[in-house]
CSV table of N, CA and C in Angstrom, one decimal:
chain,number,residue,atom,x,y,z
Z,1,MET,N,0.8,-1.2,0.1
Z,1,MET,CA,-0.2,0.0,0.1
Z,1,MET,C,1.1,1.5,-0.2
Z,2,LYS,N,0.6,2.5,-0.8
Z,2,LYS,CA,1.4,3.8,-1.0
Z,2,LYS,C,0.8,4.5,-0.1
Z,3,LYS,N,1.3,5.2,0.5
Z,3,LYS,CA,1.1,6.2,1.1
Z,3,LYS,C,1.0,7.4,0.3
Z,4,ILE,N,0.0,8.3,0.8
Z,4,ILE,CA,-0.7,9.8,0.3
Z,4,ILE,C,0.9,10.5,0.0
Z,5,SER,N,1.9,10.6,1.1
Z,5,SER,CA,3.0,11.2,-0.1
Z,5,SER,C,3.6,11.1,-1.0
Z,6,ASP,N,3.7,9.4,-1.6
Z,6,ASP,CA,4.0,8.9,-2.6
Z,6,ASP,C,3.5,9.3,-3.7
Z,7,LEU,N,2.3,9.8,-3.7
Z,7,LEU,CA,1.2,10.0,-4.7
Z,7,LEU,C,1.4,11.0,-5.4
Z,8,LEU,N,2.0,12.1,-4.2
Z,8,LEU,CA,2.5,13.5,-4.9
Z,8,LEU,C,3.9,13.5,-5.2
Z,9,PRO,N,4.1,14.6,-6.1
Z,9,PRO,CA,5.9,14.8,-6.6
Z,9,PRO,C,5.9,16.0,-5.3
Z,10,ARG,N,7.7,15.4,-5.0
Z,10,ARG,CA,8.3,16.1,-4.1
Z,10,ARG,C,7.9,18.0,-4.4
Z,11,THR,N,7.6,18.4,-5.7
Z,11,THR,CA,8.1,19.6,-5.5
Z,11,THR,C,6.6,20.1,-5.0
Z,12,SER,N,5.3,19.4,-5.2
Z,12,SER,CA,4.0,19.7,-5.1
Z,12,SER,C,3.9,19.8,-3.3
Z,13,ARG,N,4.6,18.8,-2.5
Z,13,ARG,CA,4.4,18.5,-1.4
Z,13,ARG,C,5.5,20.0,-0.5
Z,14,LYS,N,6.0,20.2,-1.3
Z,14,LYS,CA,7.1,21.3,-0.6
Z,14,LYS,C,5.9,22.5,-0.6
Z,15,ARG,N,5.5,22.8,-1.9
Z,15,ARG,CA,4.6,23.9,-2.0
Z,15,ARG,C,3.3,24.0,-1.0
Z,16,ILE,N,2.8,22.5,-1.0
Z,16,ILE,CA,1.4,22.7,0.1
Z,16,ILE,C,2.0,22.6,1.4
Z,17,LEU,N,3.5,22.3,1.5
Z,17,LEU,CA,3.6,22.6,3.0
Z,17,LEU,C,3.8,24.0,3.2
Z,18,SER,N,4.3,24.6,2.1
Z,18,SER,CA,4.8,26.3,2.4
Z,18,SER,C,3.6,27.0,2.6
Z,19,GLN,N,2.6,26.4,1.7
Z,19,GLN,CA,1.4,27.1,1.8
Z,19,GLN,C,0.9,27.0,3.0
Z,20,SER,N,0.7,26.0,4.0
Z,20,SER,CA,0.2,25.9,4.8
Z,20,SER,C,0.4,26.0,6.3
Z,21,LEU,N,2.2,26.3,6.0
Z,21,LEU,CA,2.8,27.3,7.3
Z,21,LEU,C,2.1,28.5,6.8
Z,22,PHE,N,2.3,29.5,5.9
Z,22,PHE,CA,2.2,30.4,5.4
Z,22,PHE,C,0.7,30.6,6.2
Z,23,PHE,N,-0.4,29.8,5.6
Z,23,PHE,CA,-1.7,30.5,6.0
Z,23,PHE,C,-2.1,29.9,7.4
Z,24,GLY,N,-1.1,29.2,8.0
Z,24,GLY,CA,-1.1,29.3,9.4
Z,24,GLY,C,-0.4,30.2,9.7
Z,25,ALA,N,0.6,30.8,9.5
Z,25,ALA,CA,1.5,31.7,10.4
Z,25,ALA,C,0.5,32.9,10.1
Z,26,ILE,N,-0.2,33.2,9.1
Z,26,ILE,CA,-1.0,34.2,9.1
Z,26,ILE,C,-2.6,34.2,10.1
Z,27,ALA,N,-2.8,32.9,9.9
Z,27,ALA,CA,-4.2,32.8,10.9
Z,27,ALA,C,-3.6,32.9,12.4
Z,28,THR,N,-2.4,32.8,12.7
Z,28,THR,CA,-1.8,33.1,14.0
Z,28,THR,C,-1.6,34.2,14.5
Z,29,VAL,N,-1.2,35.3,13.5
Z,29,VAL,CA,-0.8,36.7,13.5
Z,29,VAL,C,-2.5,37.3,13.7
Z,30,SER,N,-3.1,36.4,12.9
Z,30,SER,CA,-4.2,37.2,13.2
Z,30,SER,C,-4.8,36.8,14.8
Z,31,VAL,N,-5.2,36.0,14.8
Z,31,VAL,CA,-5.5,35.5,16.2
Z,31,VAL,C,-4.9,36.1,17.3
Z,32,ILE,N,-3.8,36.3,17.3
Z,32,ILE,CA,-2.6,37.4,18.5
Z,32,ILE,C,-2.9,38.6,18.2
Z,33,SER,N,-3.2,39.2,17.0
Z,33,SER,CA,-3.5,40.4,17.2
Z,33,SER,C,-4.9,40.9,17.3
Z,34,ASN,N,-5.7,39.9,17.0
Z,34,ASN,CA,-7.2,40.4,17.7
Z,34,ASN,C,-7.4,40.4,19.0
Z,35,ALA,N,-6.4,39.0,19.7
Z,35,ALA,CA,-6.3,38.8,21.4
Z,35,ALA,C,-6.4,40.5,21.7
Z,36,PHE,N,-5.2,40.6,21.2
Z,36,PHE,CA,-4.3,42.2,22.0
Z,36,PHE,C,-5.2,43.5,21.8
Z,37,SER,N,-5.9,43.5,20.5
Z,37,SER,CA,-7.1,44.3,20.3
Z,37,SER,C,-8.0,44.4,20.8
Z,38,LEU,N,-8.8,43.3,21.4
Z,38,LEU,CA,-9.8,43.3,22.2
Z,38,LEU,C,-9.5,43.7,23.4
Z,39,SER,N,-8.3,42.9,23.9
Z,39,SER,CA,-8.2,43.4,25.6
Z,39,SER,C,-8.1,44.6,25.8
Z,40,SER,N,-7.3,45.6,24.7
Z,40,SER,CA,-6.7,46.8,24.9
Z,40,SER,C,-7.8,47.7,24.8
Z,41,LYS,N,-9.3,47.1,24.1
Z,41,LYS,CA,-10.3,48.0,24.1
Z,41,LYS,C,-11.2,47.8,25.2
Z,42,ALA,N,-11.3,46.7,25.8
Z,42,ALA,CA,-11.9,46.1,27.2
Z,42,ALA,C,-11.2,47.2,28.4
Z,43,TYR,N,-9.7,47.3,28.4
Z,43,TYR,CA,-9.2,47.9,29.2
Z,43,TYR,C,-9.8,49.7,29.4
Z,44,GLY,N,-9.9,49.8,28.3
Z,44,GLY,CA,-9.9,51.5,27.7
Z,44,GLY,C,-11.2,52.2,27.2
Z,45,GLN,N,-12.0,50.9,27.3
Z,45,GLN,CA,-13.8,51.4,27.6
Z,45,GLN,C,-14.5,51.0,29.3
Z,46,THR,N,-14.8,51.8,29.6
Z,46,THR,CA,-15.8,52.0,30.8
Z,46,THR,C,-16.9,52.5,30.2
Z,47,LEU,N,-18.3,52.1,30.6
Z,47,LEU,CA,-19.6,52.7,30.5
Z,47,LEU,C,-19.8,53.7,31.4
Z,48,PRO,N,-20.1,54.6,30.7
Z,48,PRO,CA,-20.7,55.4,31.5
Z,48,PRO,C,-21.8,54.7,32.6
Z,49,PRO,N,-22.2,55.5,33.3
Z,49,PRO,CA,-23.9,55.0,34.7
Z,49,PRO,C,-24.8,55.5,33.9
Z,50,ILE,N,-25.9,54.5,34.0
Z,50,ILE,CA,-26.9,54.8,33.1
Z,50,ILE,C,-27.9,56.1,33.9
Z,51,VAL,N,-27.4,56.0,35.0
Z,51,VAL,CA,-28.4,57.0,36.3
Z,51,VAL,C,-27.5,57.3,37.0
Z,52,ASN,N,-27.1,58.6,37.0
Z,52,ASN,CA,-25.8,59.0,38.1
Z,52,ASN,C,-26.9,59.1,39.6
Z,53,ASN,N,-25.9,59.3,40.5
Z,53,ASN,CA,-26.4,59.6,42.0
Z,53,ASN,C,-27.3,60.3,42.2
Z,54,THR,N,-27.3,61.3,41.7
Z,54,THR,CA,-28.1,62.3,41.4
Z,54,THR,C,-29.5,62.5,41.0
Z,55,GLU,N,-29.2,61.7,39.6
Z,55,GLU,CA,-30.8,61.5,39.5
Z,55,GLU,C,-31.9,59.7,40.4
Z,56,ILE,N,-30.8,59.1,40.8
Z,56,ILE,CA,-31.1,58.0,41.8
Z,56,ILE,C,-31.8,58.9,43.1
Z,57,ASN,N,-31.1,59.8,43.7
Z,57,ASN,CA,-32.2,60.1,45.1
Z,57,ASN,C,-33.0,61.4,44.7
Z,58,SER,N,-32.8,61.9,43.4
Z,58,SER,CA,-34.1,62.4,42.9
Z,58,SER,C,-35.4,61.5,42.9
Z,59,TYR,N,-34.8,60.8,41.9
Z,59,TYR,CA,-36.1,59.6,41.7
Z,59,TYR,C,-36.8,59.1,42.9
Z,60,ALA,N,-35.6,58.4,44.1
Z,60,ALA,CA,-36.4,58.0,45.3
Z,60,ALA,C,-37.1,59.4,46.2
Z,61,GLN,N,-36.9,60.2,45.6
Z,61,GLN,CA,-37.6,61.4,46.9
Z,61,GLN,C,-38.9,61.4,46.1
Z,62,ALA,N,-39.2,61.6,44.3
Z,62,ALA,CA,-40.2,61.5,44.0
Z,62,ALA,C,-41.3,60.2,44.4
Z,63,VAL,N,-40.7,59.0,44.0
Z,63,VAL,CA,-41.5,57.8,44.1
Z,63,VAL,C,-42.2,58.1,45.6
Z,64,LEU,N,-41.3,58.9,46.6
Z,64,LEU,CA,-41.9,59.0,48.2
Z,64,LEU,C,-43.3,59.6,48.4
Z,65,ALA,N,-42.4,60.4,47.5
Z,65,ALA,CA,-43.9,61.7,47.9
Z,65,ALA,C,-44.9,61.4,46.9
Z,66,MET,N,-44.6,60.5,46.0
Z,66,MET,CA,-45.4,60.3,45.1
Z,66,MET,C,-46.4,59.0,45.9
Z,67,GLU,N,-46.2,58.6,46.7
Z,67,GLU,CA,-46.7,57.2,47.6
Z,67,GLU,C,-48.0,57.5,47.9
Z,68,PRO,N,-48.1,58.3,49.0
Z,68,PRO,CA,-49.6,58.6,49.7
Z,68,PRO,C,-50.7,59.1,48.6
Z,69,ALA,N,-50.1,59.7,47.6
Z,69,ALA,CA,-51.2,60.4,46.4
Z,69,ALA,C,-52.0,58.9,45.7
Z,70,ARG,N,-50.6,57.9,45.3
Z,70,ARG,CA,-51.2,56.9,45.0
Z,70,ARG,C,-51.6,55.6,45.8
Z,71,GLN,N,-51.7,55.6,46.8
Z,71,GLN,CA,-52.6,54.8,47.8
Z,71,GLN,C,-53.8,55.7,47.9
Z,72,ASN,N,-53.6,56.5,48.2
Z,72,ASN,CA,-55.5,57.6,48.3
Z,72,ASN,C,-56.3,57.3,46.8
Z,73,ALA,N,-55.0,57.7,45.5
Z,73,ALA,CA,-56.0,57.2,44.4
Z,73,ALA,C,-56.2,55.7,44.3
Z,74,PHE,N,-55.8,55.1,44.4
Z,74,PHE,CA,-56.3,53.4,44.1
Z,74,PHE,C,-57.6,53.0,45.4
Z,75,GLU,N,-57.2,54.0,46.6
Z,75,GLU,CA,-58.6,53.3,47.6
Z,75,GLU,C,-59.7,53.7,46.7
Z,76,GLU,N,-59.6,55.3,46.1
Z,76,GLU,CA,-60.9,56.1,45.5
Z,76,GLU,C,-61.2,55.0,44.5
Z,77,ILE,N,-60.3,54.6,43.6
Z,77,ILE,CA,-60.9,53.9,42.2
Z,77,ILE,C,-61.8,52.1,42.9
Z,78,LYS,N,-60.9,51.9,43.6
Z,78,LYS,CA,-61.5,51.0,44.6
Z,78,LYS,C,-62.6,50.7,45.0
Z,79,LYS,N,-63.1,52.0,45.5
Z,79,LYS,CA,-64.6,52.3,46.2
Z,79,LYS,C,-65.5,52.4,44.7
Z,80,LEU,N,-64.8,52.9,44.4
Z,80,LEU,CA,-65.8,53.0,42.9
Z,80,LEU,C,-65.9,51.5,41.8
Z,81,ILE,N,-65.1,51.2,41.6
Z,81,ILE,CA,-65.4,49.7,41.1
Z,81,ILE,C,-65.8,48.8,41.8
Z,82,GLY,N,-65.6,48.3,43.0
Z,82,GLY,CA,-66.1,48.0,43.9
Z,82,GLY,C,-65.2,46.5,44.3
Z,83,ASN,N,-66.1,45.2,44.2
Z,83,ASN,CA,-65.3,44.0,43.9
Z,83,ASN,C,-64.2,43.6,42.7
Z,84,GLY,N,-64.6,44.5,41.3
Z,84,GLY,CA,-63.9,44.5,40.6
Z,84,GLY,C,-62.3,44.1,40.8
Z,85,GLU,N,-61.7,44.2,39.6
Z,85,GLU,CA,-59.8,43.8,39.5
Z,85,GLU,C,-59.6,45.4,38.9
Z,86,ILE,N,-58.9,45.8,39.8
Z,86,ILE,CA,-58.2,47.4,39.4
Z,86,ILE,C,-57.2,47.3,38.1
Z,87,PRO,N,-57.5,47.5,37.2
Z,87,PRO,CA,-56.7,47.2,35.9
Z,87,PRO,C,-55.3,48.4,36.7
Z,88,LYS,N,-54.4,48.1,35.8
Z,88,LYS,CA,-52.9,48.9,36.0
Z,88,LYS,C,-53.3,50.2,35.1
Z,89,ILE,N,-53.4,51.0,35.9
Z,89,ILE,CA,-52.9,52.4,35.7
Z,89,ILE,C,-51.8,53.2,34.7
Z,90,VAL,N,-51.3,53.4,34.1
Z,90,VAL,CA,-50.3,54.1,33.8
Z,90,VAL,C,-50.5,55.7,32.9
Z,91,CYS,N,-49.8,56.3,33.8
Z,91,CYS,CA,-50.2,57.3,32.9
Z,91,CYS,C,-49.7,57.9,31.7
Z,92,ASN,N,-48.8,57.5,31.1
Z,92,ASN,CA,-48.1,57.8,29.9
Z,92,ASN,C,-49.5,57.0,28.9
Z,93,ASP,N,-50.5,56.0,29.2
Z,93,ASP,CA,-51.0,55.3,28.7
Z,93,ASP,C,-52.6,55.5,28.6
Z,94,SER,N,-53.1,56.4,27.9
Z,94,SER,CA,-54.3,56.7,28.0
Z,94,SER,C,-55.6,55.4,27.8
Z,95,ASN,N,-55.1,55.1,27.1
Z,95,ASN,CA,-55.8,53.4,27.0
Z,95,ASN,C,-56.3,53.2,28.1
Z,96,SER,N,-55.1,52.7,29.1
Z,96,SER,CA,-55.4,52.4,30.9
Z,96,SER,C,-56.3,53.2,31.3
Z,97,ILE,N,-56.4,54.6,31.4
Z,97,ILE,CA,-57.0,55.4,32.0
Z,97,ILE,C,-58.4,55.5,31.4
Z,98,ASN,N,-58.8,55.5,30.0
Z,98,ASN,CA,-59.7,55.3,29.6
Z,98,ASN,C,-60.9,54.2,29.3
Z,99,GLY,N,-60.0,52.8,30.2
Z,99,GLY,CA,-60.7,52.0,30.3
Z,99,GLY,C,-61.2,52.1,31.6
Z,100,LEU,N,-61.5,52.3,32.7
Z,100,LEU,CA,-61.9,53.3,33.6
Z,100,LEU,C,-63.0,54.1,33.7
Z,101,PRO,N,-64.1,53.3,35.0
Z,101,PRO,CA,-65.4,54.4,35.0
Z,101,PRO,C,-64.9,56.4,35.1
Z,102,ARG,N,-65.8,56.5,34.6
Z,102,ARG,CA,-65.8,58.7,34.3
Z,102,ARG,C,-64.8,59.1,35.3
Z,103,LYS,N,-65.7,58.6,36.9
Z,103,LYS,CA,-65.1,59.2,38.4
Z,103,LYS,C,-63.8,59.1,38.4
Z,104,ALA,N,-63.4,57.3,38.0
Z,104,ALA,CA,-62.2,56.5,38.2
Z,104,ALA,C,-61.5,57.3,37.5
Z,105,GLN,N,-61.6,58.0,36.0
Z,105,GLN,CA,-60.8,58.6,34.8
Z,105,GLN,C,-60.2,59.8,35.8
Z,106,ASP,N,-61.4,61.0,36.4
Z,106,ASP,CA,-60.8,62.0,36.9
Z,106,ASP,C,-59.8,61.5,37.8
Z,107,ILE,N,-60.0,60.4,38.6
Z,107,ILE,CA,-59.0,60.3,40.0
Z,107,ILE,C,-57.7,59.9,39.3
Z,108,ALA,N,-57.6,59.1,38.2
Z,108,ALA,CA,-56.3,58.7,37.6
Z,108,ALA,C,-55.4,59.6,37.4
Z,109,VAL,N,-56.4,60.6,36.3
Z,109,VAL,CA,-56.1,62.3,35.8
Z,109,VAL,C,-55.3,62.8,36.4
Z,110,ASP,N,-56.1,62.9,37.8
Z,110,ASP,CA,-55.5,63.9,38.9
Z,110,ASP,C,-54.3,63.5,39.2
Z,111,TYR,N,-54.1,62.3,39.7
Z,111,TYR,CA,-53.2,61.5,40.6
Z,111,TYR,C,-52.0,61.7,39.4
Z,112,CYS,N,-52.1,61.6,37.9
Z,112,CYS,CA,-50.8,61.5,37.3
Z,112,CYS,C,-50.7,63.3,36.9
Z,113,SER,N,-51.5,64.1,36.8
Z,113,SER,CA,-51.2,65.3,37.0
Z,113,SER,C,-50.4,65.4,38.7
Z,114,ARG,N,-50.6,65.3,39.5
Z,114,ARG,CA,-50.3,65.7,40.5
Z,114,ARG,C,-48.7,64.8,40.9
Z,115,SER,N,-48.8,63.5,40.3
Z,115,SER,CA,-47.3,63.3,40.2
Z,115,SER,C,-45.9,63.4,39.1
Z,116,GLN,N,-46.7,64.5,38.3
Z,116,GLN,CA,-45.7,64.9,37.0
Z,116,GLN,C,-45.2,66.2,37.8
Z,117,LYS,N,-46.3,66.7,38.5
Z,117,LYS,CA,-45.6,67.9,39.2
Z,117,LYS,C,-44.4,67.4,40.0
Z,118,ILE,N,-44.9,66.4,41.2
Z,118,ILE,CA,-43.7,66.0,41.9
Z,118,ILE,C,-42.2,65.6,41.6
Z,119,VAL,N,-42.5,64.8,39.9
Z,119,VAL,CA,-41.3,64.3,39.6
Z,119,VAL,C,-40.5,65.8,39.2
Z,120,GLN,N,-40.9,66.7,38.7
Z,120,GLN,CA,-40.2,67.7,37.9
Z,120,GLN,C,-39.9,68.9,39.2
Z,121,ASP,N,-40.7,69.3,40.4
Z,121,ASP,CA,-40.0,69.1,41.7
Z,121,ASP,C,-39.2,68.9,42.1
Z,122,ASN,N,-38.3,67.6,41.7
Z,122,ASN,CA,-37.6,67.0,42.5
Z,122,ASN,C,-36.5,66.6,41.5
Z,123,GLY,N,-36.6,67.5,40.7
Z,123,GLY,CA,-35.4,67.9,39.4
Z,123,GLY,C,-35.2,66.9,38.4
Z,124,LEU,N,-36.5,66.4,38.2
Z,124,LEU,CA,-36.4,65.2,37.1
Z,124,LEU,C,-37.5,65.6,35.8
Z,125,SER,N,-37.0,65.1,35.4
Z,125,SER,CA,-38.1,65.5,34.0
Z,125,SER,C,-38.7,63.8,33.6
Z,126,ILE,N,-40.2,64.2,33.1
Z,126,ILE,CA,-40.9,63.0,32.7
Z,126,ILE,C,-40.0,62.0,32.1
Z,127,ALA,N,-39.5,62.7,31.0
Z,127,ALA,CA,-38.7,61.4,30.5
Z,127,ALA,C,-37.6,60.5,31.1
Z,128,GLN,N,-36.6,61.3,32.4
Z,128,GLN,CA,-35.8,60.8,33.0
Z,128,GLN,C,-36.5,59.6,33.8
Z,129,PHE,N,-37.5,60.2,34.2
Z,129,PHE,CA,-38.2,59.5,35.7
Z,129,PHE,C,-38.6,58.0,34.9
Z,130,ASN,N,-39.1,58.6,33.0
Z,130,ASN,CA,-39.9,57.0,32.9
Z,130,ASN,C,-38.4,56.6,32.6
Z,131,LYS,N,-37.3,56.9,31.8
Z,131,LYS,CA,-36.4,55.5,31.5
Z,131,LYS,C,-35.8,55.1,33.0
Z,132,ILE,N,-35.8,55.6,34.1
Z,132,ILE,CA,-35.3,55.0,35.6
Z,132,ILE,C,-36.4,53.9,35.4
Z,133,THR,N,-37.1,54.5,35.7
Z,133,THR,CA,-38.3,53.3,36.1
Z,133,THR,C,-38.1,51.9,34.8
Z,134,ILE,N,-38.1,52.4,33.4
Z,134,ILE,CA,-37.9,51.3,32.9
Z,134,ILE,C,-36.7,50.5,32.9
Z,135,GLU,N,-35.5,51.4,33.3
Z,135,GLU,CA,-34.3,50.2,33.6
Z,135,GLU,C,-34.0,49.6,34.7
Z,136,LEU,N,-34.6,50.0,35.4
Z,136,LEU,CA,-35.1,49.2,37.3
Z,136,LEU,C,-36.1,47.7,37.1
Z,137,GLN,N,-36.4,47.6,35.7
Z,137,GLN,CA,-37.0,46.2,35.5
Z,137,GLN,C,-36.0,45.4,35.0
Z,138,ASN,N,-34.9,45.9,34.8
Z,138,ASN,CA,-33.6,45.0,34.0
Z,138,ASN,C,-32.3,45.2,34.8
Z,139,ASN,N,-32.0,46.3,35.6
Z,139,ASN,CA,-30.9,46.4,36.3
Z,139,ASN,C,-30.6,46.4,37.8
Z,140,ASP,N,-30.4,45.0,37.9
Z,140,ASP,CA,-30.2,44.7,39.3
Z,140,ASP,C,-29.3,45.7,40.2
Z,141,ILE,N,-28.7,45.9,39.6
Z,141,ILE,CA,-27.5,47.2,40.5
Z,141,ILE,C,-28.2,48.3,40.7
Z,142,LEU,N,-29.0,48.7,39.7
Z,142,LEU,CA,-29.7,50.0,39.6
Z,142,LEU,C,-30.9,49.9,41.2
Z,143,LYS,N,-31.5,48.8,40.7
Z,143,LYS,CA,-32.6,48.1,41.6
Z,143,LYS,C,-31.8,48.7,42.8
Z,144,GLN,N,-31.0,48.0,43.7
Z,144,GLN,CA,-30.4,48.2,45.0
Z,144,GLN,C,-30.3,49.2,45.1
Z,145,GLN,N,-29.5,50.4,44.0
Z,145,GLN,CA,-29.1,51.6,44.7
Z,145,GLN,C,-30.6,52.7,44.9
Z,146,VAL,N,-31.5,52.0,44.3
Z,146,VAL,CA,-32.8,52.8,44.5
Z,146,VAL,C,-33.9,52.4,45.7
Z,147,TYR,N,-33.5,51.2,46.0
Z,147,TYR,CA,-33.9,50.9,47.3
Z,147,TYR,C,-33.1,51.2,48.5
Z,148,ASN,N,-31.9,51.0,48.5
Z,148,ASN,CA,-31.2,52.0,49.5
Z,148,ASN,C,-31.5,53.1,49.9
Z,149,THR,N,-31.4,54.3,48.6
Z,149,THR,CA,-31.7,55.5,48.7
Z,149,THR,C,-32.9,55.5,49.4
Z,150,LEU,N,-34.3,54.8,48.9
Z,150,LEU,CA,-35.5,54.6,49.3
Z,150,LEU,C,-35.1,54.6,51.0
Z,151,LEU,N,-34.4,53.7,51.5
Z,151,LEU,CA,-34.4,53.4,52.8
Z,151,LEU,C,-34.0,54.7,53.8
Z,152,ARG,N,-32.6,55.3,53.0
Z,152,ARG,CA,-31.9,56.1,53.7
Z,152,ARG,C,-32.8,57.3,53.6
Z,153,LEU,N,-33.5,57.6,52.6
Z,153,LEU,CA,-34.6,58.8,53.3
Z,153,LEU,C,-35.7,59.0,53.8
Z,154,GLN,N,-36.0,57.4,53.9
Z,154,GLN,CA,-37.2,57.0,54.7
Z,154,GLN,C,-37.1,57.0,56.4
Z,155,LYS,N,-35.4,57.2,56.6
Z,155,LYS,CA,-34.7,56.4,57.7
Z,155,LYS,C,-34.7,58.4,58.3
Z,156,SER,N,-34.1,59.6,57.3
Z,156,SER,CA,-33.8,60.6,57.0
Z,156,SER,C,-35.1,61.5,58.3
Z,157,PRO,N,-35.0,62.3,59.1
Z,157,PRO,CA,-36.4,63.3,59.6
Z,157,PRO,C,-36.5,64.0,58.3
Z,158,ASP,N,-35.9,64.6,57.9
Z,158,ASP,CA,-36.2,65.3,56.7
Z,158,ASP,C,-36.5,65.0,55.2
Z,159,SER,N,-37.1,63.7,55.2
Z,159,SER,CA,-37.9,62.7,54.0
Z,159,SER,C,-39.2,63.4,53.7
Z,160,PRO,N,-39.7,63.5,52.1
Z,160,PRO,CA,-40.5,64.3,52.4
Z,160,PRO,C,-41.7,63.6,52.3
């Protein structure tokens, strides 16, 4: 039985070997340079925080200030609806408010208006407040920061 190397002429074997070494060297250099370029990018890039400490504090203060009004509005709407399930009310979703009975709509709109003022009085735009609210759903670190801030604010005597 003949070897594969015996079937190829000597010059073809040299050419295949040199081509394999050449392509192997290119692949190795490519992998090494890629590794260095990726690692240098990773060290050089630090993503800015999505929310800074001032925004977290403002957000927590707004939430604390809104909570009594939210509970009051919820109780009033609950009395109007009776034993029925109270639908989720989202201030920037008119459909969630339009599905309520007329008096409950008035209560919800009043609550949303007061909440908007509270947010702005605490130094945030509605867009910032909503951005933080959405980010809280997926960011456990931010969730913990807001939670800790809420606890700190509730313990301090001058909390809202």
